[in-house]
Amino acid sequence: MKPTLLVLAAGMGSRYGGLKQMDGLGPSGETIIDYSIYDAVKAGFGKVVYIVREYFREQMEETVKQKYAGVRTVDGAPLEFVFVTQELNKIPAGFTVPEERQKPWGTAHAVLMAKDVIHEPFAVINGDDYYGADSFRILGDWCREHEHSTGKYCIVGFELDNTLSENGTVSRGICSYDAKGNLTDIAEHLNIGKEADGVVYGDNSVNGENHVALEAKALCSMNMWGFTPDYFTLSEEIFTEFLKKNILEPKKEYYIPFAVDTIIKGGKGSCEVLSTPSHWFGVTFKEDRPGVVAKFAELVKEGVYPSPLYK
């Protein structure tokens, strides 16, 4: 069994100032998604599902068709690609999108768009985040181990210290888990950064505590998940209930952590917290770009990746 990689690439890039999903950051113009797919293929993934917006779907499809034409999976088969769109009106029957609604319904809604094209354990990642080869290996192994499972999910937790920015403070969801390593909670922390004393500090948005010392090795969510396909059915049920309560709230979004938390607390599944030694980095603002370009150049120099990545 070869798991599927689902790439969340529907973000409009408004803060970044353009389609960062297609921005060339590697030495030969590679995008962050290019590196993620390279690592995923080496980790045994066999299909890539892109969640995109309709207005740039054609451009993405053409780019992918040209770039990955010769890419093969670990068993020599062509790497399969599927494109699915996330739009406002793709919601359960019985609901009407209010005129005030300007944007789609969040990351968990985006994942639901792939329910008809994924029937095997799958991974979910952000299209504009770099996760590292070890993370994909860990997640690929988990997916294969759960080929015949139901109600089993996972999150790849990154050590907080490995996700900090050199350009300012960040927000992170810090994972809590029980003695069996199963997720119990993700607590959002804001304004996280390492200060002159070498200690990592942040504000806990859950209990309102500000400038609290945080464990540098605490595992945090960077939106890298693993799911068995039964997740789609449960998530759609939760989304229906979400819409009943929030259909008239123009800025409310249906996020993956909320869906997973609801499943866990409803006793319908569990989510294992996996840890990775990889360093995360990504682009949110244009000012982040030079640092990411430098990191990819360094990885190529160290021999972690070839350049060009695809020939």
Short mmCIF file of C-alpha atoms in Angstrom, two decimals:
data_model
loop_
_atom_site.label_atom_id
_atom_site.label_comp_id
_atom_site.label_asym_id
_atom_site.label_seq_id
_atom_site.Cartn_x
_atom_site.Cartn_y
_atom_site.Cartn_z
CA MET A 1 0.00 0.00 0.00
CA LYS A 2 1.25 3.43 -0.96
CA PRO A 3 -0.23 6.28 1.09
CA THR A 4 -1.48 9.52 -0.42
CA LEU A 5 -0.16 13.01 0.23
CA LEU A 6 -2.81 15.74 0.45
CA VAL A 7 -1.38 19.22 -0.07
CA LEU A 8 -3.32 22.24 1.21
CA ALA A 9 -2.53 24.79 -1.49
CA ALA A 10 -5.73 26.83 -1.69
CA GLY A 11 -4.40 29.76 0.38
CA MET A 12 -4.62 32.97 -1.59
CA GLY A 13 -1.31 34.30 -0.31
CA SER A 14 -2.77 37.69 0.57
CA ARG A 15 -0.25 38.40 3.34
CA TYR A 16 2.61 37.15 1.21
CA GLY A 17 1.61 39.22 -1.80
CA GLY A 18 1.16 36.47 -4.37
CA LEU A 19 0.83 32.76 -5.03
CA LYS A 20 3.58 31.54 -2.72
CA GLN A 21 2.69 27.96 -3.64
CA MET A 22 4.33 28.61 -7.00
CA ASP A 23 7.23 30.82 -5.86
CA GLY A 24 10.65 29.42 -6.83
CA LEU A 25 12.81 29.36 -3.70
CA GLY A 26 15.35 26.63 -4.47
CA PRO A 27 18.61 27.17 -6.41
CA SER A 28 16.95 26.03 -9.66
CA GLY A 29 13.58 27.63 -9.02
CA GLU A 30 12.10 24.85 -6.90
CA THR A 31 9.02 25.59 -4.79
CA ILE A 32 8.53 24.41 -1.23
CA ILE A 33 5.93 21.93 -2.53
CA ASP A 34 8.59 20.49 -4.86
CA TYR A 35 10.76 19.58 -1.88
CA SER A 36 7.81 18.12 0.01
CA ILE A 37 6.88 15.89 -2.93
CA TYR A 38 10.51 14.82 -3.38
CA ASP A 39 10.69 13.77 0.28
CA ALA A 40 7.25 12.12 0.17
CA VAL A 41 8.13 10.01 -2.87
CA LYS A 42 11.30 8.78 -1.17
CA ALA A 43 9.14 7.93 1.87
CA GLY A 44 6.89 5.69 -0.25
CA PHE A 45 3.91 7.91 -1.10
CA GLY A 46 2.24 7.09 -4.41
CA LYS A 47 -0.31 9.82 -5.07
CA VAL A 48 -0.49 13.56 -4.53
CA VAL A 49 -3.82 15.36 -4.13
CA TYR A 50 -3.72 19.15 -4.43
CA ILE A 51 -6.45 21.25 -2.82
CA VAL A 52 -6.54 24.47 -4.88
CA ARG A 53 -8.86 27.32 -5.80
CA GLU A 54 -10.55 27.26 -9.19
CA TYR A 55 -8.97 30.52 -10.33
CA PHE A 56 -5.46 29.08 -10.41
CA ARG A 57 -6.20 25.37 -10.89
CA GLU A 58 -5.37 25.36 -14.60
CA GLN A 59 -2.04 27.09 -14.01
CA MET A 60 -1.12 24.63 -11.24
CA GLU A 61 -2.11 21.59 -13.29
CA GLU A 62 -0.03 22.65 -16.26
CA THR A 63 2.99 23.39 -14.07
CA VAL A 64 2.73 20.00 -12.34
CA LYS A 65 2.25 18.14 -15.62
CA GLN A 66 5.48 19.57 -16.99
CA LYS A 67 7.59 19.46 -13.82
CA TYR A 68 6.83 15.95 -12.56
CA ALA A 69 6.42 14.12 -15.88
CA GLY A 70 9.31 11.75 -15.18
CA VAL A 71 8.86 11.24 -11.44
CA ARG A 72 8.43 7.61 -10.35
CA THR A 73 7.37 6.12 -7.03
CA VAL A 74 9.61 3.72 -5.08
CA ASP A 75 8.26 0.76 -7.09
CA GLY A 76 8.81 2.49 -10.44
CA ALA A 77 5.20 3.50 -11.16
CA PRO A 78 4.39 7.04 -12.34
CA LEU A 79 3.51 9.40 -9.50
CA GLU A 80 -0.23 10.10 -9.64
CA PHE A 81 -1.68 13.61 -9.30
CA VAL A 82 -5.24 14.70 -8.59
CA PHE A 83 -6.56 18.27 -8.33
CA VAL A 84 -9.60 19.17 -6.24
CA THR A 85 -10.99 22.65 -5.69
CA GLN A 86 -12.08 24.25 -2.43
CA GLU A 87 -14.85 26.78 -2.95
CA LEU A 88 -17.40 28.52 -0.75
CA ASN A 89 -20.39 26.66 -2.12
CA LYS A 90 -19.01 23.16 -1.52
CA ILE A 91 -20.94 22.52 1.67
CA PRO A 92 -23.49 19.87 2.72
CA ALA A 93 -26.98 19.92 1.23
CA GLY A 94 -29.50 22.04 3.08
CA PHE A 95 -27.17 24.99 3.68
CA THR A 96 -26.88 28.21 1.68
CA VAL A 97 -23.73 30.34 1.69
CA PRO A 98 -24.48 33.81 3.12
CA GLU A 99 -23.67 36.78 0.90
CA GLU A 100 -21.28 38.10 3.57
CA ARG A 101 -19.02 35.03 3.27
CA GLN A 102 -15.77 35.97 1.48
CA LYS A 103 -13.44 33.00 1.99
CA PRO A 104 -13.64 29.18 2.24
CA TRP A 105 -14.38 27.42 5.47
CA GLY A 106 -10.91 26.47 6.77
CA THR A 107 -8.41 23.61 6.66
CA ALA A 108 -10.78 20.83 7.76
CA HIS A 109 -13.19 21.91 5.03
CA ALA A 110 -10.31 21.80 2.55
CA VAL A 111 -9.48 18.21 3.50
CA LEU A 112 -13.13 17.22 3.01
CA MET A 113 -12.87 18.24 -0.64
CA ALA A 114 -10.78 15.10 -1.25
CA LYS A 115 -13.26 12.58 0.20
CA ASP A 116 -14.10 11.10 -3.23
CA VAL A 117 -10.49 10.66 -4.42
CA ILE A 118 -8.75 9.21 -1.34
CA HIS A 119 -9.54 5.70 -0.10
CA GLU A 120 -6.31 4.84 1.74
CA PRO A 121 -4.39 6.24 4.72
CA PHE A 122 -3.18 9.72 3.84
CA ALA A 123 -1.06 12.60 5.05
CA VAL A 124 -2.03 16.27 5.15
CA ILE A 125 0.48 19.11 4.85
CA ASN A 126 0.55 22.83 4.14
CA GLY A 127 1.79 23.69 0.66
CA ASP A 128 3.97 26.54 1.94
CA ASP A 129 5.75 24.73 4.78
CA TYR A 130 9.02 22.77 4.66
CA TYR A 131 8.85 19.68 6.88
CA GLY A 132 12.03 17.69 6.14
CA ALA A 133 12.67 14.15 4.91
CA ASP A 134 12.53 12.52 8.36
CA SER A 135 9.02 13.82 8.92
CA PHE A 136 7.74 12.24 5.70
CA ARG A 137 9.49 8.96 6.49
CA ILE A 138 7.87 8.84 9.93
CA LEU A 139 4.45 9.71 8.52
CA GLY A 140 4.75 7.28 5.60
CA ASP A 141 5.61 4.43 7.97
CA TRP A 142 2.62 5.29 10.16
CA CYS A 143 0.24 5.28 7.18
CA ARG A 144 1.42 1.86 6.02
CA GLU A 145 1.10 0.44 9.54
CA HIS A 146 -2.54 1.58 9.63
CA GLU A 147 -3.68 0.36 6.21
CA HIS A 148 -6.51 -1.66 7.76
CA SER A 149 -7.25 0.58 10.75
CA THR A 150 -10.19 2.86 11.48
CA GLY A 151 -10.39 5.73 13.92
CA LYS A 152 -6.60 6.00 14.06
CA TYR A 153 -5.01 9.34 13.32
CA CYS A 154 -1.70 11.03 14.04
CA ILE A 155 0.00 14.38 14.17
CA VAL A 156 3.71 14.93 13.53
CA GLY A 157 4.93 17.15 16.35
CA PHE A 158 7.95 19.39 15.82
CA GLU A 159 10.15 20.44 18.71
CA LEU A 160 9.23 24.06 19.43
CA ASP A 161 12.87 25.13 19.25
CA ASN A 162 13.00 23.78 15.67
CA THR A 163 10.17 26.01 14.46
CA LEU A 164 11.16 29.47 15.68
CA SER A 165 11.73 32.37 13.33
CA GLU A 166 14.76 34.61 13.21
CA ASN A 167 12.56 37.47 12.03
CA GLY A 168 10.12 37.80 14.90
CA THR A 169 7.74 35.96 17.17
CA VAL A 170 5.46 33.15 16.01
CA SER A 171 2.22 31.44 17.04
CA ARG A 172 2.23 27.70 17.70
CA GLY A 173 -0.19 25.07 18.94
CA ILE A 174 1.61 23.07 21.64
CA CYS A 175 0.52 19.44 21.94
CA SER A 176 -0.41 17.68 25.16
CA TYR A 177 -0.65 13.90 25.19
CA ASP A 178 -1.30 11.02 27.58
CA ALA A 179 0.94 8.18 28.77
CA LYS A 180 0.19 6.22 25.57
CA GLY A 181 1.31 9.13 23.40
CA ASN A 182 -2.21 10.02 22.26
CA LEU A 183 -3.15 13.66 21.76
CA THR A 184 -5.30 15.20 24.48
CA ASP A 185 -5.12 18.88 23.57
CA ILE A 186 -3.48 21.51 21.37
CA ALA A 187 -3.04 24.82 23.21
CA GLU A 188 -2.50 27.88 21.04
CA HIS A 189 0.41 30.08 22.15
CA LEU A 190 1.17 33.50 20.70
CA ASN A 191 4.24 35.76 20.49
CA ILE A 192 6.69 32.87 20.90
CA GLY A 193 10.39 33.67 20.65
CA LYS A 194 13.76 32.89 22.20
CA GLU A 195 15.06 35.79 24.26
CA ALA A 196 18.54 36.91 25.33
CA ASP A 197 18.60 34.50 28.28
CA GLY A 198 18.18 31.58 25.86
CA VAL A 199 14.71 30.76 27.20
CA VAL A 200 11.69 30.42 24.91
CA TYR A 201 8.75 32.56 26.01
CA GLY A 202 5.19 32.90 24.74
CA ASP A 203 1.63 33.92 25.60
CA ASN A 204 -0.92 31.20 26.36
CA SER A 205 -4.10 32.24 24.56
CA VAL A 206 -6.11 29.54 26.35
CA ASN A 207 -5.64 30.68 29.95
CA GLY A 208 -4.53 34.25 29.25
CA GLU A 209 -1.06 33.94 30.82
CA ASN A 210 1.49 36.19 29.12
CA HIS A 211 5.24 35.82 28.74
CA VAL A 212 5.47 32.34 30.22
CA ALA A 213 8.56 30.16 29.86
CA LEU A 214 7.99 27.29 27.42
CA GLU A 215 9.80 23.97 27.07
CA ALA A 216 12.04 24.26 24.02
CA LYS A 217 11.54 20.56 23.23
CA ALA A 218 7.74 20.69 23.58
CA LEU A 219 6.04 19.21 20.53
CA CYS A 220 3.95 21.61 18.49
CA SER A 221 1.64 21.29 15.53
CA MET A 222 2.75 22.50 12.11
CA ASN A 223 -0.35 21.09 10.40
CA MET A 224 1.21 17.76 9.41
CA TRP A 225 -1.34 15.01 9.99
CA GLY A 226 -2.02 11.37 9.17
CA PHE A 227 -5.54 9.96 8.77
CA THR A 228 -7.28 6.71 7.98
CA PRO A 229 -10.00 7.33 5.34
CA ASP A 230 -12.91 6.91 7.78
CA TYR A 231 -11.93 10.41 8.95
CA PHE A 232 -13.88 11.87 6.02
CA THR A 233 -17.22 10.53 7.25
CA LEU A 234 -16.69 11.73 10.81
CA SER A 235 -15.39 15.11 9.69
CA GLU A 236 -18.36 15.70 7.42
CA GLU A 237 -20.73 14.99 10.31
CA ILE A 238 -18.86 17.48 12.48
CA PHE A 239 -18.85 20.07 9.68
CA THR A 240 -22.63 19.78 9.38
CA GLU A 241 -22.99 20.53 13.09
CA PHE A 242 -20.46 23.36 12.73
CA LEU A 243 -22.56 24.96 10.00
CA LYS A 244 -25.74 24.69 12.05
CA LYS A 245 -24.09 26.86 14.68
CA ASN A 246 -21.88 29.10 12.55
CA ILE A 247 -23.38 29.46 9.06
CA LEU A 248 -24.12 33.15 9.70
CA GLU A 249 -20.66 33.90 11.16
CA PRO A 250 -18.70 35.26 8.15
CA LYS A 251 -15.24 34.73 9.66
CA LYS A 252 -15.72 31.39 11.45
CA GLU A 253 -13.61 28.57 9.98
CA TYR A 254 -13.63 24.80 10.36
CA TYR A 255 -10.07 23.79 11.29
CA ILE A 256 -8.43 20.36 11.46
CA PRO A 257 -7.55 20.59 15.19
CA PHE A 258 -11.20 21.30 15.99
CA ALA A 259 -12.34 18.27 13.96
CA VAL A 260 -9.76 15.99 15.57
CA ASP A 261 -10.53 17.29 19.06
CA THR A 262 -14.24 16.65 18.52
CA ILE A 263 -13.56 13.09 17.35
CA ILE A 264 -11.29 12.38 20.32
CA LYS A 265 -13.66 13.80 22.92
CA GLY A 266 -16.57 11.98 21.30
CA GLY A 267 -14.73 8.67 21.74
CA LYS A 268 -14.74 7.93 18.00
CA GLY A 269 -10.99 7.92 17.41
CA SER A 270 -7.53 8.61 18.77
CA CYS A 271 -4.63 10.69 17.50
CA GLU A 272 -1.07 9.58 18.13
CA VAL A 273 1.57 12.27 18.62
CA LEU A 274 4.68 11.42 16.61
CA SER A 275 7.92 13.36 17.02
CA THR A 276 10.36 14.39 14.31
CA PRO A 277 13.94 15.67 14.54
CA SER A 278 13.41 17.82 11.44
CA HIS A 279 13.59 21.60 11.42
CA TRP A 280 10.51 23.35 10.04
CA PHE A 281 10.59 26.55 8.06
CA GLY A 282 8.20 28.39 5.78
CA VAL A 283 7.12 31.66 4.23
CA THR A 284 4.31 33.82 5.54
CA PHE A 285 5.43 37.32 4.60
CA LYS A 286 7.66 38.52 1.76
CA GLU A 287 10.33 39.33 4.34
CA ASP A 288 10.66 35.59 5.09
CA ARG A 289 11.70 34.78 1.54
CA PRO A 290 15.48 35.53 1.62
CA GLY A 291 16.02 33.31 4.67
CA VAL A 292 14.18 30.38 3.07
CA VAL A 293 16.15 30.79 -0.16
CA ALA A 294 19.39 30.66 1.88
CA LYS A 295 18.29 27.51 3.74
CA PHE A 296 17.50 25.62 0.54
CA ALA A 297 20.86 26.68 -0.91
CA GLU A 298 22.55 25.31 2.22
CA LEU A 299 20.66 21.99 2.01
CA VAL A 300 21.76 21.60 -1.61
CA LYS A 301 25.35 22.43 -0.69
CA GLU A 302 25.24 19.77 2.05
CA GLY A 303 24.03 17.19 -0.46
CA VAL A 304 20.59 16.73 1.09
CA TYR A 305 18.97 17.59 -2.26
CA PRO A 306 20.19 17.59 -5.87
CA SER A 307 19.94 20.73 -7.98
CA PRO A 308 17.88 20.84 -10.08
CA LEU A 309 15.52 18.73 -8.01
CA TYR A 310 13.70 17.35 -11.06
CA LYS A 311 15.20 16.88 -14.51
#
